[in-house]
Amino acid sequence: MARLSVIVGTYNYLGYLKLVLYSLERQSFTDFEVIVADDGSEADVGEWLSGYSPSYPVKHLWQEDFGFRKCRILNRAVAEATGEYIVFIDADCIVARDFLSVHWGARKPGTFLGGRRVMMSRAVSESVTHKMIAEGRFDSANLWGVWQSLLGRIKYY
């Protein structure tokens, strides 16, 4: 049983899902599981996940695509979670190396912890690679992020 459960909501964009899962592989906090809550993606997502073997346990929950029913699949994921603490993220979010460590350290019984994300333009999002994540470009403020912000391609940097 993991101490922390990460629930990743997704729908049909395998490229983004791969990046968020890769960013989770780099976490400094390692006692976690991932539950991919899939609101009806096409077969490529499930096929890729069935061959994916990260350092953490991963479970794929899928429901048929009858329109937007994200909350339903997220509720199923909560019921499947084994961790004593749950973190929700979407499949288009790349997390910093200390993301789960910060969550774990800030947890308090009976409270909810919310955060803010950096909003990237579609062009910047689609240019993100595994290498950029491995280099730590999303772990803290840096010149690349400042430059993208000055160009208006990133908000809330």
PDB file of N, CA and C in Angstrom, residues 22-66:
ATOM      1  N   TYR A  22       6.138  10.537 -17.061  1.00  0.00           N
ATOM      2  CA  TYR A  22       7.588  10.639 -16.992  1.00  0.00           C
ATOM      3  C   TYR A  22       8.013  11.604 -15.884  1.00  0.00           C
ATOM      4  N   SER A  23       7.300  12.715 -15.748  1.00  0.00           N
ATOM      5  CA  SER A  23       7.652  13.657 -14.676  1.00  0.00           C
ATOM      6  C   SER A  23       7.421  13.027 -13.304  1.00  0.00           C
ATOM      7  N   LEU A  24       6.461  12.131 -13.204  1.00  0.00           N
ATOM      8  CA  LEU A  24       6.240  11.424 -11.930  1.00  0.00           C
ATOM      9  C   LEU A  24       7.351  10.414 -11.643  1.00  0.00           C
ATOM     10  N   GLU A  25       7.977   9.872 -12.678  1.00  0.00           N
ATOM     11  CA  GLU A  25       9.099   8.952 -12.473  1.00  0.00           C
ATOM     12  C   GLU A  25      10.283   9.641 -11.810  1.00  0.00           C
ATOM     13  N   ARG A  26      10.377  10.951 -11.912  1.00  0.00           N
ATOM     14  CA  ARG A  26      11.500  11.716 -11.372  1.00  0.00           C
ATOM     15  C   ARG A  26      11.265  12.210  -9.945  1.00  0.00           C
ATOM     16  N   GLN A  27      10.175  11.856  -9.324  1.00  0.00           N
ATOM     17  CA  GLN A  27       9.840  12.411  -8.023  1.00  0.00           C
ATOM     18  C   GLN A  27      10.845  12.031  -6.935  1.00  0.00           C
ATOM     19  N   SER A  28      11.152  12.991  -6.062  1.00  0.00           N
ATOM     20  CA  SER A  28      12.034  12.719  -4.921  1.00  0.00           C
ATOM     21  C   SER A  28      11.282  11.919  -3.852  1.00  0.00           C
ATOM     22  N   PHE A  29       9.980  12.080  -3.764  1.00  0.00           N
ATOM     23  CA  PHE A  29       9.118  11.277  -2.889  1.00  0.00           C
ATOM     24  C   PHE A  29       8.698  10.059  -3.708  1.00  0.00           C
ATOM     25  N   THR A  30       8.967   8.854  -3.220  1.00  0.00           N
ATOM     26  CA  THR A  30       8.766   7.676  -4.064  1.00  0.00           C
ATOM     27  C   THR A  30       7.694   6.704  -3.579  1.00  0.00           C
ATOM     28  N   ASP A  31       7.080   6.960  -2.439  1.00  0.00           N
ATOM     29  CA  ASP A  31       6.086   6.019  -1.911  1.00  0.00           C
ATOM     30  C   ASP A  31       4.693   6.401  -2.406  1.00  0.00           C
ATOM     31  N   PHE A  32       4.449   6.178  -3.692  1.00  0.00           N
ATOM     32  CA  PHE A  32       3.173   6.559  -4.277  1.00  0.00           C
ATOM     33  C   PHE A  32       2.757   5.571  -5.360  1.00  0.00           C
ATOM     34  N   GLU A  33       1.470   5.595  -5.654  1.00  0.00           N
ATOM     35  CA  GLU A  33       0.904   4.859  -6.778  1.00  0.00           C
ATOM     36  C   GLU A  33       0.255   5.875  -7.705  1.00  0.00           C
ATOM     37  N   VAL A  34       0.044   5.469  -8.944  1.00  0.00           N
ATOM     38  CA  VAL A  34      -0.642   6.320  -9.911  1.00  0.00           C
ATOM     39  C   VAL A  34      -1.861   5.574 -10.418  1.00  0.00           C
ATOM     40  N   ILE A  35      -2.976   6.282 -10.439  1.00  0.00           N
ATOM     41  CA  ILE A  35      -4.196   5.750 -11.028  1.00  0.00           C
ATOM     42  C   ILE A  35      -4.564   6.671 -12.182  1.00  0.00           C
ATOM     43  N   VAL A  36      -4.550   6.125 -13.392  1.00  0.00           N
ATOM     44  CA  VAL A  36      -4.925   6.883 -14.580  1.00  0.00           C
ATOM     45  C   VAL A  36      -6.439   6.743 -14.732  1.00  0.00           C
ATOM     46  N   ALA A  37      -7.146   7.839 -14.517  1.00  0.00           N
ATOM     47  CA  ALA A  37      -8.609   7.877 -14.601  1.00  0.00           C
ATOM     48  C   ALA A  37      -8.974   8.355 -16.000  1.00  0.00           C
ATOM     49  N   ASP A  38      -9.354   7.418 -16.848  1.00  0.00           N
ATOM     50  CA  ASP A  38      -9.504   7.642 -18.282  1.00  0.00           C
ATOM     51  C   ASP A  38     -10.976   7.748 -18.664  1.00  0.00           C
ATOM     52  N   ASP A  39     -11.366   8.936 -19.103  1.00  0.00           N
ATOM     53  CA  ASP A  39     -12.763   9.204 -19.467  1.00  0.00           C
ATOM     54  C   ASP A  39     -13.053   8.852 -20.927  1.00  0.00           C
ATOM     55  N   GLY A  40     -12.712   7.618 -21.319  1.00  0.00           N
ATOM     56  CA  GLY A  40     -13.111   7.139 -22.633  1.00  0.00           C
ATOM     57  C   GLY A  40     -12.124   7.335 -23.756  1.00  0.00           C
ATOM     58  N   SER A  41     -10.824   7.361 -23.455  1.00  0.00           N
ATOM     59  CA  SER A  41      -9.824   7.508 -24.517  1.00  0.00           C
ATOM     60  C   SER A  41      -9.893   6.344 -25.489  1.00  0.00           C
ATOM     61  N   GLU A  42      -9.333   6.575 -26.661  1.00  0.00           N
ATOM     62  CA  GLU A  42      -9.255   5.510 -27.656  1.00  0.00           C
ATOM     63  C   GLU A  42      -8.238   4.468 -27.210  1.00  0.00           C
ATOM     64  N   ALA A  43      -8.170   3.363 -27.911  1.00  0.00           N
ATOM     65  CA  ALA A  43      -7.396   2.192 -27.510  1.00  0.00           C
ATOM     66  C   ALA A  43      -5.900   2.452 -27.335  1.00  0.00           C
ATOM     67  N   ASP A  44      -5.332   3.442 -28.037  1.00  0.00           N
ATOM     68  CA  ASP A  44      -3.886   3.655 -27.949  1.00  0.00           C
ATOM     69  C   ASP A  44      -3.415   3.960 -26.530  1.00  0.00           C
ATOM     70  N   VAL A  45      -4.230   4.637 -25.742  1.00  0.00           N
ATOM     71  CA  VAL A  45      -3.843   4.960 -24.364  1.00  0.00           C
ATOM     72  C   VAL A  45      -3.712   3.675 -23.549  1.00  0.00           C
ATOM     73  N   GLY A  46      -4.729   2.834 -23.575  1.00  0.00           N
ATOM     74  CA  GLY A  46      -4.689   1.572 -22.836  1.00  0.00           C
ATOM     75  C   GLY A  46      -3.595   0.643 -23.322  1.00  0.00           C
ATOM     76  N   GLU A  47      -3.392   0.596 -24.632  1.00  0.00           N
ATOM     77  CA  GLU A  47      -2.344  -0.262 -25.193  1.00  0.00           C
ATOM     78  C   GLU A  47      -0.973   0.188 -24.714  1.00  0.00           C
ATOM     79  N   TRP A  48      -0.715   1.490 -24.734  1.00  0.00           N
ATOM     80  CA  TRP A  48       0.579   1.989 -24.278  1.00  0.00           C
ATOM     81  C   TRP A  48       0.747   1.727 -22.785  1.00  0.00           C
ATOM     82  N   LEU A  49      -0.293   1.996 -21.995  1.00  0.00           N
ATOM     83  CA  LEU A  49      -0.198   1.784 -20.550  1.00  0.00           C
ATOM     84  C   LEU A  49       0.038   0.317 -20.204  1.00  0.00           C
ATOM     85  N   SER A  50      -0.499  -0.606 -20.982  1.00  0.00           N
ATOM     86  CA  SER A  50      -0.321  -2.030 -20.673  1.00  0.00           C
ATOM     87  C   SER A  50       1.143  -2.455 -20.813  1.00  0.00           C
ATOM     88  N   GLY A  51       1.934  -1.742 -21.604  1.00  0.00           N
ATOM     89  CA  GLY A  51       3.347  -2.054 -21.752  1.00  0.00           C
ATOM     90  C   GLY A  51       4.263  -1.130 -20.965  1.00  0.00           C
ATOM     91  N   TYR A  52       3.692  -0.181 -20.267  1.00  0.00           N
ATOM     92  CA  TYR A  52       4.462   0.813 -19.512  1.00  0.00           C
ATOM     93  C   TYR A  52       4.844   0.234 -18.157  1.00  0.00           C
ATOM     94  N   SER A  53       6.111   0.313 -17.794  1.00  0.00           N
ATOM     95  CA  SER A  53       6.546  -0.245 -16.510  1.00  0.00           C
ATOM     96  C   SER A  53       7.446   0.743 -15.768  1.00  0.00           C
ATOM     97  N   PRO A  54       6.827   1.728 -15.122  1.00  0.00           N
ATOM     98  CA  PRO A  54       7.603   2.728 -14.373  1.00  0.00           C
ATOM     99  C   PRO A  54       8.052   2.166 -13.025  1.00  0.00           C
ATOM    100  N   SER A  55       8.729   2.994 -12.248  1.00  0.00           N
ATOM    101  CA  SER A  55       9.222   2.597 -10.927  1.00  0.00           C
ATOM    102  C   SER A  55       8.116   2.598  -9.871  1.00  0.00           C
ATOM    103  N   TYR A  56       6.954   3.096 -10.202  1.00  0.00           N
ATOM    104  CA  TYR A  56       5.828   3.148  -9.271  1.00  0.00           C
ATOM    105  C   TYR A  56       4.690   2.279  -9.811  1.00  0.00           C
ATOM    106  N   PRO A  57       3.789   1.812  -8.931  1.00  0.00           N
ATOM    107  CA  PRO A  57       2.633   1.053  -9.423  1.00  0.00           C
ATOM    108  C   PRO A  57       1.674   1.974 -10.177  1.00  0.00           C
ATOM    109  N   VAL A  58       1.135   1.481 -11.289  1.00  0.00           N
ATOM    110  CA  VAL A  58       0.182   2.265 -12.068  1.00  0.00           C
ATOM    111  C   VAL A  58      -1.013   1.388 -12.419  1.00  0.00           C
ATOM    112  N   LYS A  59      -2.180   1.981 -12.269  1.00  0.00           N
ATOM    113  CA  LYS A  59      -3.442   1.311 -12.562  1.00  0.00           C
ATOM    114  C   LYS A  59      -4.186   2.161 -13.593  1.00  0.00           C
ATOM    115  N   HIS A  60      -4.810   1.517 -14.569  1.00  0.00           N
ATOM    116  CA  HIS A  60      -5.559   2.236 -15.593  1.00  0.00           C
ATOM    117  C   HIS A  60      -7.039   1.921 -15.432  1.00  0.00           C
ATOM    118  N   LEU A  61      -7.833   2.934 -15.114  1.00  0.00           N
ATOM    119  CA  LEU A  61      -9.287   2.789 -15.048  1.00  0.00           C
ATOM    120  C   LEU A  61      -9.869   3.492 -16.259  1.00  0.00           C
ATOM    121  N   TRP A  62     -10.712   2.798 -17.014  1.00  0.00           N
ATOM    122  CA  TRP A  62     -11.271   3.333 -18.244  1.00  0.00           C
ATOM    123  C   TRP A  62     -12.781   3.213 -18.200  1.00  0.00           C
ATOM    124  N   GLN A  63     -13.451   4.186 -18.752  1.00  0.00           N
ATOM    125  CA  GLN A  63     -14.899   4.075 -18.937  1.00  0.00           C
ATOM    126  C   GLN A  63     -15.217   4.457 -20.377  1.00  0.00           C
ATOM    127  N   GLU A  64     -16.306   3.911 -20.889  1.00  0.00           N
ATOM    128  CA  GLU A  64     -16.709   4.173 -22.260  1.00  0.00           C
ATOM    129  C   GLU A  64     -17.002   5.659 -22.464  1.00  0.00           C
ATOM    130  N   ASP A  65     -16.717   6.146 -23.660  1.00  0.00           N
ATOM    131  CA  ASP A  65     -16.900   7.557 -23.979  1.00  0.00           C
ATOM    132  C   ASP A  65     -18.368   7.847 -24.309  1.00  0.00           C
ATOM    133  N   PHE A  66     -19.072   8.356 -23.305  1.00  0.00           N
ATOM    134  CA  PHE A  66     -20.457   8.820 -23.485  1.00  0.00           C
ATOM    135  C   PHE A  66     -20.517  10.314 -23.227  1.00  0.00           C
TER     136      PHE A  66
END
